[in-house]
Amino acid sequence: MAKRISHKDSMCGVARPLDAIGDWWSLLIIRDAFDGLRRFGEFQKSLGLAKNILSARLRNLVTHGILDTVPASDGSPYQEYVLTQKGQGLFPLLVALRQWGEDFFFAPGEPHVTLVDTKSNQPVRRLELRAQDGRMLMAEDTIVVAPPLVDGRE
Amino acid sequence: MAKRISHKDSMCGVARPLDAIGDWWSLLIIRDAFDGLRRFGEFQKSLGLAKNILSARLRNLVTHGILDTVPASDGSPYQEYVLTQKGQGLFPLLVALRQWGEDFFFAPGEPHVTLVDTKSNQPVRRLELRAQDGRMLMAEDTIVVAPPLVDGRE
DNA sequence: CATATCGGTTGCAAATTGAAACCACAAGAG
DNA sequence: CTCTTGTGGTTTCAATTTGCAACCGATATG
């Protein structure tokens, strides 16, 4: 489960998260959690995966601090899985994934679900990357730079 | 390779993309592609994965229309892998992943690379979801709604 | 007591992954 | 021409992961 980048022990800001959510099911579980699902059985019914897989994924997400187990909300003697702060932080990523999926994985005119703002009942705006001064940025307008070196070490 | 959601044949806007980029390596390859890498050997050196895996991933990304193979740019008789339009569309997702990773996978003060706007040399703004009228939206302010039904069928 | 439901764990077979070896082709080197 | 080197893979095979199905334990329910 704990994979490692082979040739470099310190993983970058893109690689580290993939250790936590880099598999097929985890993001779908998290999406369902955003949709309000909380119980083991709810996830299983919604996703249709094997119970051992779901069990392993939930455990992984909990140990990574993305989900938390809380005792119960209705009388039942079981536990529920809820998003932590860290898990909630995945919302933009999920929206980005959804928007990309809608852009490129649906035929034009093919119906699909839409993410709407509950207040206005309008679809949400497209995610867009902007500079500090508000200019919209394309990929070519950006570059990743190394952190300022504090010691002598690279 | 072509996994299917078990109990429902039509996959939603979140699930469909995961068939294309839902594994550990693909997103890292795409990130490297955004960083300008194009050659098989460059990807392999950068990521340190086995050549058969890289070969399979690149093939998968090409068949999904995320990468394209172009003959050569310098004289060498080989081919290069470049992002298609569809692949470029993944940039916001990659940024979202990076920002989430920087938020939650680095100790406070721990140095990490930063995505900066090349024009101003400033870090890019945080991705944020907004309504049509510009209000910022949290996850709780949104809901996914089914498409309008055109026929009688669900 | 019998039965069902929820939330798992345990086998076990099948698919996937990945390290290492091998292969094909082109360009130099001697 | 032969030998070697670099690039871009494919093949082989062992180890890991996945996932179906069966089982399990605790708690209601009839």
Tab-separated table of C-alpha atoms (C1' of nucleotides) in Angstrom:
chain	number	residue	atom	x	y	z
A	1	MET	CA	0.000	0.000	0.000
A	2	ALA	CA	2.758	2.434	0.894
A	3	LYS	CA	4.449	2.830	-2.423
A	4	ARG	CA	7.565	4.872	-2.762
A	5	ILE	CA	9.040	6.861	-5.542
A	6	SER	CA	12.062	4.801	-6.318
A	7	HIS	CA	14.928	7.110	-7.017
A	8	LYS	CA	14.029	10.083	-4.880
A	9	ASP	CA	12.959	9.786	-1.278
A	10	SER	CA	11.348	13.187	-0.967
A	11	MET	CA	8.226	13.261	-3.053
A	12	CYS	CA	6.863	16.404	-4.576
A	13	GLY	CA	3.549	18.066	-3.915
A	14	VAL	CA	1.910	16.106	-6.674
A	15	ALA	CA	3.308	12.709	-5.823
A	16	ARG	CA	2.659	12.682	-2.090
A	17	PRO	CA	-1.103	12.930	-2.341
A	18	LEU	CA	-1.217	10.078	-4.802
A	19	ASP	CA	-0.089	7.776	-2.037
A	20	ALA	CA	-3.338	8.562	-0.271
A	21	ILE	CA	-5.875	8.889	-3.048
A	22	GLY	CA	-4.052	7.536	-6.071
A	23	ASP	CA	-6.255	4.558	-6.705
A	24	TRP	CA	-9.425	4.068	-8.605
A	25	TRP	CA	-11.885	3.782	-5.755
A	26	SER	CA	-10.725	6.281	-3.201
A	27	LEU	CA	-11.827	9.350	-5.110
A	28	LEU	CA	-15.212	7.796	-5.773
A	29	ILE	CA	-15.623	7.102	-2.080
A	30	ILE	CA	-14.714	10.693	-1.323
A	31	ARG	CA	-17.142	11.959	-3.928
A	32	ASP	CA	-19.880	9.908	-2.295
A	33	ALA	CA	-18.851	11.298	1.062
A	34	PHE	CA	-19.340	14.797	-0.329
A	35	ASP	CA	-22.751	13.662	-1.489
A	36	GLY	CA	-23.602	12.876	2.112
A	37	LEU	CA	-22.967	9.153	2.306
A	38	ARG	CA	-21.574	8.048	5.624
A	39	ARG	CA	-22.225	4.381	6.234
A	40	PHE	CA	-20.286	1.353	5.069
A	41	GLY	CA	-23.356	-0.113	3.465
A	42	GLU	CA	-24.220	3.119	1.705
A	43	PHE	CA	-20.823	3.283	0.079
A	44	GLN	CA	-20.983	-0.335	-0.892
A	45	LYS	CA	-24.392	-0.046	-2.478
A	46	SER	CA	-23.514	3.148	-4.276
A	47	LEU	CA	-20.206	1.974	-5.663
A	48	GLY	CA	-20.834	-1.725	-6.033
A	49	LEU	CA	-17.375	-2.777	-4.949
A	50	ALA	CA	-16.437	-5.800	-2.899
A	51	LYS	CA	-16.674	-5.383	0.828
A	52	ASN	CA	-13.063	-6.268	1.477
A	53	ILE	CA	-11.921	-3.631	-0.988
A	54	LEU	CA	-14.175	-1.022	0.539
A	55	SER	CA	-12.944	-1.980	3.958
A	56	ALA	CA	-9.332	-1.573	2.896
A	57	ARG	CA	-9.960	1.741	1.151
A	58	LEU	CA	-11.865	3.211	4.074
A	59	ARG	CA	-9.121	2.124	6.427
A	60	ASN	CA	-6.527	3.703	4.174
A	61	LEU	CA	-8.447	6.946	3.947
A	62	VAL	CA	-8.862	7.039	7.703
A	63	THR	CA	-5.185	6.427	8.371
A	64	HIS	CA	-4.368	9.195	5.926
A	65	GLY	CA	-6.617	11.547	7.818
A	66	ILE	CA	-9.052	12.088	4.987
A	67	LEU	CA	-11.968	10.358	6.621
A	68	ASP	CA	-12.730	10.045	10.284
A	69	THR	CA	-14.887	7.490	12.047
A	70	VAL	CA	-17.533	8.858	14.370
A	71	PRO	CA	-19.596	6.682	16.711
A	72	ALA	CA	-23.079	6.983	15.229
A	73	SER	CA	-25.638	9.586	14.356
A	74	ASP	CA	-28.891	7.646	14.585
A	75	GLY	CA	-29.316	5.040	17.269
A	76	SER	CA	-27.543	2.265	15.388
A	77	PRO	CA	-24.540	0.785	17.153
A	78	TYR	CA	-22.259	1.261	14.167
A	79	GLN	CA	-19.823	3.930	13.104
A	80	GLU	CA	-19.928	6.396	10.285
A	81	TYR	CA	-17.257	7.806	8.036
A	82	VAL	CA	-17.102	11.554	7.661
A	83	LEU	CA	-14.730	13.839	5.795
A	84	THR	CA	-12.092	15.572	7.852
A	85	GLN	CA	-10.842	19.062	7.105
A	86	LYS	CA	-8.193	17.457	4.953
A	87	GLY	CA	-10.825	15.475	3.133
A	88	GLN	CA	-12.940	18.557	2.539
A	89	GLY	CA	-9.877	20.149	1.018
A	90	LEU	CA	-10.260	17.744	-1.876
A	91	PHE	CA	-13.362	19.482	-3.121
A	92	PRO	CA	-11.641	21.619	-5.761
A	93	LEU	CA	-9.835	18.573	-7.070
A	94	LEU	CA	-13.090	16.704	-7.390
A	95	VAL	CA	-14.647	19.631	-9.201
A	96	ALA	CA	-11.691	19.824	-11.545
A	97	LEU	CA	-11.995	16.138	-12.268
A	98	ARG	CA	-15.690	16.452	-12.885
A	99	GLN	CA	-15.338	19.430	-15.194
A	100	TRP	CA	-12.644	17.720	-17.179
A	101	GLY	CA	-14.761	14.609	-17.417
A	102	GLU	CA	-17.736	16.566	-18.646
A	103	ASP	CA	-15.614	18.368	-21.190
A	104	PHE	CA	-13.978	15.381	-22.752
A	105	PHE	CA	-15.821	12.208	-21.819
A	106	PHE	CA	-19.297	13.073	-22.944
A	107	ALA	CA	-20.495	13.417	-26.472
A	108	PRO	CA	-21.749	16.920	-27.211
A	109	GLY	CA	-25.346	17.043	-26.084
A	110	GLU	CA	-25.054	13.864	-24.056
A	111	PRO	CA	-26.878	14.437	-20.784
A	112	HIS	CA	-24.907	14.325	-17.562
A	113	VAL	CA	-25.323	15.424	-13.991
A	114	THR	CA	-24.339	18.976	-13.157
A	115	LEU	CA	-22.888	20.612	-10.084
A	116	VAL	CA	-25.087	23.536	-9.171
A	117	ASP	CA	-24.990	26.261	-6.576
A	118	THR	CA	-27.902	25.560	-4.228
A	119	LYS	CA	-28.555	29.225	-3.661
A	120	SER	CA	-29.075	30.240	-7.269
A	121	ASN	CA	-29.746	26.822	-8.772
A	122	GLN	CA	-27.250	27.726	-11.478
A	123	PRO	CA	-24.326	25.550	-12.505
A	124	VAL	CA	-21.115	26.539	-10.815
A	125	ARG	CA	-18.472	28.507	-12.654
A	126	ARG	CA	-15.602	26.832	-14.335
A	127	LEU	CA	-12.469	26.501	-12.235
A	128	GLU	CA	-9.766	28.754	-13.533
A	129	LEU	CA	-6.244	29.438	-12.491
A	130	ARG	CA	-5.348	33.058	-11.909
A	131	ALA	CA	-2.273	35.046	-11.038
A	132	GLN	CA	-2.117	37.178	-7.903
A	133	ASP	CA	-3.300	40.179	-9.890
A	134	GLY	CA	-6.210	38.267	-11.342
A	135	ARG	CA	-4.950	37.465	-14.822
A	136	MET	CA	-6.108	34.079	-16.039
A	137	LEU	CA	-3.252	31.661	-16.483
A	138	MET	CA	-2.717	28.842	-18.937
A	139	ALA	CA	-0.302	26.030	-18.262
A	140	GLU	CA	2.374	27.716	-20.379
A	141	ASP	CA	2.211	30.817	-18.212
A	142	THR	CA	3.456	28.962	-15.170
A	143	ILE	CA	6.495	27.115	-13.986
A	144	VAL	CA	7.377	25.210	-10.866
A	145	VAL	CA	10.305	26.641	-8.969
A	146	ALA	CA	12.388	25.086	-6.248
A	147	PRO	CA	11.997	26.396	-2.716
A	148	PRO	CA	14.571	28.892	-1.462
A	149	LEU	CA	17.506	26.967	-0.084
A	150	VAL	CA	18.021	27.591	3.585
A	151	ASP	CA	21.068	25.424	4.163
A	152	GLY	CA	23.673	24.389	1.684
A	153	ARG	CA	21.891	21.184	0.801
A	154	GLU	CA	19.919	20.568	-2.337
B	1	MET	CA	-7.255	-2.047	-18.047
B	2	ALA	CA	-10.788	-1.154	-18.984
B	3	LYS	CA	-12.493	-1.451	-15.660
B	4	ARG	CA	-16.182	-0.950	-15.375
B	5	ILE	CA	-18.417	0.258	-12.660
B	6	SER	CA	-20.186	-2.923	-11.741
B	7	HIS	CA	-23.801	-2.125	-11.150
B	8	LYS	CA	-24.333	0.811	-13.423
B	9	ASP	CA	-23.212	0.907	-16.979
B	10	SER	CA	-23.285	4.641	-17.471
B	11	MET	CA	-20.532	6.183	-15.416
B	12	CYS	CA	-20.752	9.668	-14.055
B	13	GLY	CA	-18.527	12.616	-14.818
B	14	VAL	CA	-16.217	11.712	-11.992
B	15	ALA	CA	-15.947	8.009	-12.694
B	16	ARG	CA	-15.310	8.130	-16.421
B	17	PRO	CA	-12.060	10.065	-16.207
B	18	LEU	CA	-10.706	7.674	-13.632
B	19	ASP	CA	-10.652	4.997	-16.266
B	20	ALA	CA	-8.097	7.068	-18.126
B	21	ILE	CA	-5.983	8.624	-15.393
B	22	GLY	CA	-7.035	6.739	-12.284
B	23	ASP	CA	-3.748	5.087	-11.553
B	24	TRP	CA	-0.730	6.139	-9.680
B	25	TRP	CA	1.632	6.849	-12.536
B	26	SER	CA	-0.490	8.465	-15.191
B	27	LEU	CA	-0.889	11.763	-13.412
B	28	LEU	CA	2.815	11.907	-12.709
B	29	ILE	CA	3.536	11.330	-16.378
B	30	ILE	CA	1.121	14.102	-17.273
B	31	ARG	CA	2.702	16.424	-14.751
B	32	ASP	CA	6.079	15.745	-16.322
B	33	ALA	CA	4.565	16.388	-19.723
B	34	PHE	CA	3.427	19.794	-18.486
B	35	ASP	CA	6.990	20.350	-17.303
B	36	GLY	CA	8.126	19.877	-20.873
B	37	LEU	CA	9.233	16.261	-20.903
B	38	ARG	CA	8.519	14.516	-24.184
B	39	ARG	CA	10.747	11.511	-24.636
B	40	PHE	CA	10.346	7.985	-23.327
B	41	GLY	CA	13.730	8.113	-21.698
B	42	GLU	CA	13.054	11.464	-20.078
B	43	PHE	CA	9.918	10.157	-18.414
B	44	GLN	CA	11.673	7.034	-17.303
B	45	LYS	CA	14.585	8.888	-15.800
B	46	SER	CA	12.343	11.423	-14.107
B	47	LEU	CA	9.903	8.952	-12.620
B	48	GLY	CA	12.109	5.941	-12.124
B	49	LEU	CA	9.505	3.394	-13.106
B	50	ALA	CA	9.999	0.192	-15.010
B	51	LYS	CA	10.069	0.518	-18.753
B	52	ASN	CA	7.230	-1.888	-19.358
B	53	ILE	CA	5.006	0.071	-17.013
B	54	LEU	CA	5.900	3.342	-18.644
B	55	SER	CA	5.264	1.796	-22.017
B	56	ALA	CA	1.827	0.577	-20.945
B	57	ARG	CA	0.904	3.905	-19.350
B	58	LEU	CA	1.974	5.946	-22.324
B	59	ARG	CA	0.040	3.645	-24.625
B	60	ASN	CA	-3.022	3.985	-22.418
B	61	LEU	CA	-2.751	7.758	-22.324
B	62	VAL	CA	-2.382	7.857	-26.093
B	63	THR	CA	-5.397	5.641	-26.699
B	64	HIS	CA	-7.390	7.862	-24.363
B	65	GLY	CA	-6.408	10.882	-26.372
B	66	ILE	CA	-4.501	12.563	-23.581
B	67	LEU	CA	-1.093	12.258	-25.163
B	68	ASP	CA	-0.232	12.162	-28.824
B	69	THR	CA	2.851	10.777	-30.494
B	70	VAL	CA	4.620	13.076	-32.894
B	71	PRO	CA	7.467	11.945	-35.170
B	72	ALA	CA	10.443	13.846	-33.772
B	73	SER	CA	11.542	17.366	-33.007
B	74	ASP	CA	15.318	17.083	-33.204
B	75	GLY	CA	16.866	14.868	-35.824
B	76	SER	CA	16.549	11.664	-33.793
B	77	PRO	CA	14.527	8.907	-35.450
B	78	TYR	CA	12.272	8.455	-32.447
B	79	GLN	CA	8.901	9.755	-31.468
B	80	GLU	CA	7.825	12.126	-28.756
B	81	TYR	CA	4.789	12.275	-26.531
B	82	VAL	CA	2.961	15.583	-26.310
B	83	LEU	CA	-0.205	16.633	-24.522
B	84	THR	CA	-3.315	16.922	-26.624
B	85	GLN	CA	-6.003	19.510	-25.999
B	86	LYS	CA	-7.676	16.979	-23.766
B	87	GLY	CA	-4.451	16.456	-21.895
B	88	GLN	CA	-3.939	20.179	-21.446
B	89	GLY	CA	-7.395	20.288	-19.943
B	90	LEU	CA	-6.018	18.433	-16.967
B	91	PHE	CA	-4.030	21.420	-15.820
B	92	PRO	CA	-6.557	22.671	-13.257
B	93	LEU	CA	-6.827	19.187	-11.817
B	94	LEU	CA	-3.079	18.998	-11.459
B	95	VAL	CA	-3.013	22.374	-9.776
B	96	ALA	CA	-5.770	21.312	-7.412
B	97	LEU	CA	-3.847	18.181	-6.537
B	98	ARG	CA	-0.682	20.156	-5.972
B	99	GLN	CA	-2.362	22.753	-3.780
B	100	TRP	CA	-4.035	20.079	-1.705
B	101	GLY	CA	-0.750	18.262	-1.360
B	102	GLU	CA	1.023	21.405	-0.245
B	103	ASP	CA	-1.713	22.164	2.258
B	104	PHE	CA	-1.832	18.822	3.959
B	105	PHE	CA	1.240	16.780	3.133
B	106	PHE	CA	3.939	19.161	4.178
B	107	ALA	CA	4.826	20.153	7.683
B	108	PRO	CA	4.389	23.870	8.273
B	109	GLY	CA	7.553	25.528	7.098
B	110	GLU	CA	8.736	22.486	5.220
B	111	PRO	CA	10.128	23.697	1.907
B	112	HIS	CA	8.466	22.597	-1.298
B	113	VAL	CA	8.376	23.603	-4.928
B	114	THR	CA	5.915	26.298	-5.890
B	115	LEU	CA	3.902	26.966	-9.019
B	116	VAL	CA	4.580	30.533	-10.056
B	117	ASP	CA	3.296	32.807	-12.759
B	118	THR	CA	6.215	33.389	-15.095
B	119	LYS	CA	5.166	36.941	-15.832
B	120	SER	CA	5.140	38.230	-12.286
B	121	ASN	CA	7.253	35.543	-10.634
B	122	GLN	CA	4.603	35.335	-7.955
B	123	PRO	CA	2.953	32.117	-6.795
B	124	VAL	CA	-0.350	31.505	-8.509
B	125	ARG	CA	-3.624	32.157	-6.735
B	126	ARG	CA	-5.426	29.432	-4.949
B	127	LEU	CA	-8.067	27.652	-6.997
B	128	GLU	CA	-11.517	28.515	-5.774
B	129	LEU	CA	-14.965	27.501	-6.815
B	130	ARG	CA	-17.397	30.305	-7.532
B	131	ALA	CA	-21.010	30.666	-8.466
B	132	GLN	CA	-22.063	32.367	-11.667
B	133	ASP	CA	-22.369	35.667	-9.820
B	134	GLY	CA	-18.927	35.306	-8.310
B	135	ARG	CA	-19.735	34.188	-4.791
B	136	MET	CA	-17.195	31.731	-3.462
B	137	LEU	CA	-18.664	28.309	-2.881
B	138	MET	CA	-17.893	25.662	-0.298
B	139	ALA	CA	-18.797	22.033	-0.841
B	140	GLU	CA	-21.953	22.426	1.222
B	141	ASP	CA	-23.189	25.186	-1.049
B	142	THR	CA	-23.431	22.842	-4.011
B	143	ILE	CA	-25.319	19.785	-5.071
B	144	VAL	CA	-25.216	17.556	-8.112
B	145	VAL	CA	-28.453	17.434	-10.037
B	146	ALA	CA	-29.595	14.992	-12.684
B	147	PRO	CA	-29.817	16.193	-16.258
B	148	PRO	CA	-33.219	17.172	-17.599
B	149	LEU	CA	-34.938	14.053	-18.864
B	150	VAL	CA	-35.680	14.232	-22.557
B	151	ASP	CA	-37.350	10.897	-23.039
B	152	GLY	CA	-39.229	8.846	-20.528
B	153	ARG	CA	-36.221	6.823	-19.565
B	154	GLU	CA	-34.199	7.264	-16.466
C	1	DC	C1'	-35.036	-20.170	19.091
C	2	DA	C1'	-34.747	-18.965	13.914
C	3	DT	C1'	-33.735	-15.269	10.931
C	4	DA	C1'	-32.153	-11.069	9.042
C	5	DT	C1'	-29.192	-7.026	8.717
C	6	DC	C1'	-24.986	-4.555	9.209
C	7	DG	C1'	-20.085	-4.396	9.059
C	8	DG	C1'	-16.776	-6.475	8.298
C	9	DT	C1'	-12.676	-10.680	7.726
C	10	DT	C1'	-10.818	-14.778	5.357
C	11	DG	C1'	-9.814	-17.856	1.348
C	12	DC	C1'	-8.512	-18.239	-2.994
C	13	DA	C1'	-8.270	-17.487	-8.072
C	14	DA	C1'	-7.378	-14.033	-11.434
C	15	DA	C1'	-5.452	-9.798	-12.908
C	16	DT	C1'	-1.931	-6.314	-12.395
C	17	DT	C1'	2.598	-4.687	-11.292
C	18	DG	C1'	7.351	-4.368	-11.633
C	19	DA	C1'	12.481	-5.854	-11.821
C	20	DA	C1'	15.431	-7.727	-14.945
C	21	DA	C1'	16.648	-9.689	-19.139
C	22	DC	C1'	16.268	-9.542	-23.836
C	23	DC	C1'	15.613	-7.409	-28.494
C	24	DA	C1'	15.649	-4.206	-32.624
C	25	DC	C1'	17.410	-0.346	-34.760
C	26	DA	C1'	20.569	3.451	-35.714
C	27	DA	C1'	24.916	5.815	-35.059
C	28	DG	C1'	29.746	5.898	-34.292
C	29	DA	C1'	34.384	3.698	-33.379
C	30	DG	C1'	38.124	0.915	-34.826
D	1	DC	C1'	32.835	-4.995	-41.736
D	2	DT	C1'	32.625	-5.766	-36.805
D	3	DC	C1'	32.080	-3.912	-32.123
D	4	DT	C1'	30.001	-1.064	-29.018
D	5	DT	C1'	26.717	2.433	-27.282
D	6	DG	C1'	22.239	4.753	-26.767
D	7	DT	C1'	17.323	4.745	-27.348
D	8	DG	C1'	12.915	2.683	-27.109
D	9	DG	C1'	10.790	-0.579	-26.252
D	10	DT	C1'	8.874	-6.166	-25.458
D	11	DT	C1'	9.113	-10.562	-22.941
D	12	DT	C1'	9.481	-13.327	-18.927
D	13	DC	C1'	8.319	-14.384	-14.553
D	14	DA	C1'	7.727	-13.674	-9.516
D	15	DA	C1'	5.300	-10.897	-6.223
D	16	DT	C1'	1.671	-7.982	-5.098
D	17	DT	C1'	-3.088	-6.446	-5.547
D	18	DT	C1'	-7.818	-7.107	-6.743
D	19	DG	C1'	-12.209	-8.917	-6.214
D	20	DC	C1'	-15.797	-12.635	-5.851
D	21	DA	C1'	-17.733	-15.547	-2.550
D	22	DA	C1'	-18.111	-17.572	1.716
D	23	DC	C1'	-17.923	-17.043	6.467
D	24	DC	C1'	-18.279	-14.544	11.075
D	25	DG	C1'	-19.910	-11.918	15.108
D	26	DA	C1'	-22.878	-8.682	17.054
D	27	DT	C1'	-27.425	-6.807	17.312
D	28	DA	C1'	-32.117	-6.591	16.566
D	29	DT	C1'	-36.683	-8.938	15.080
D	30	DG	C1'	-40.385	-12.389	14.761
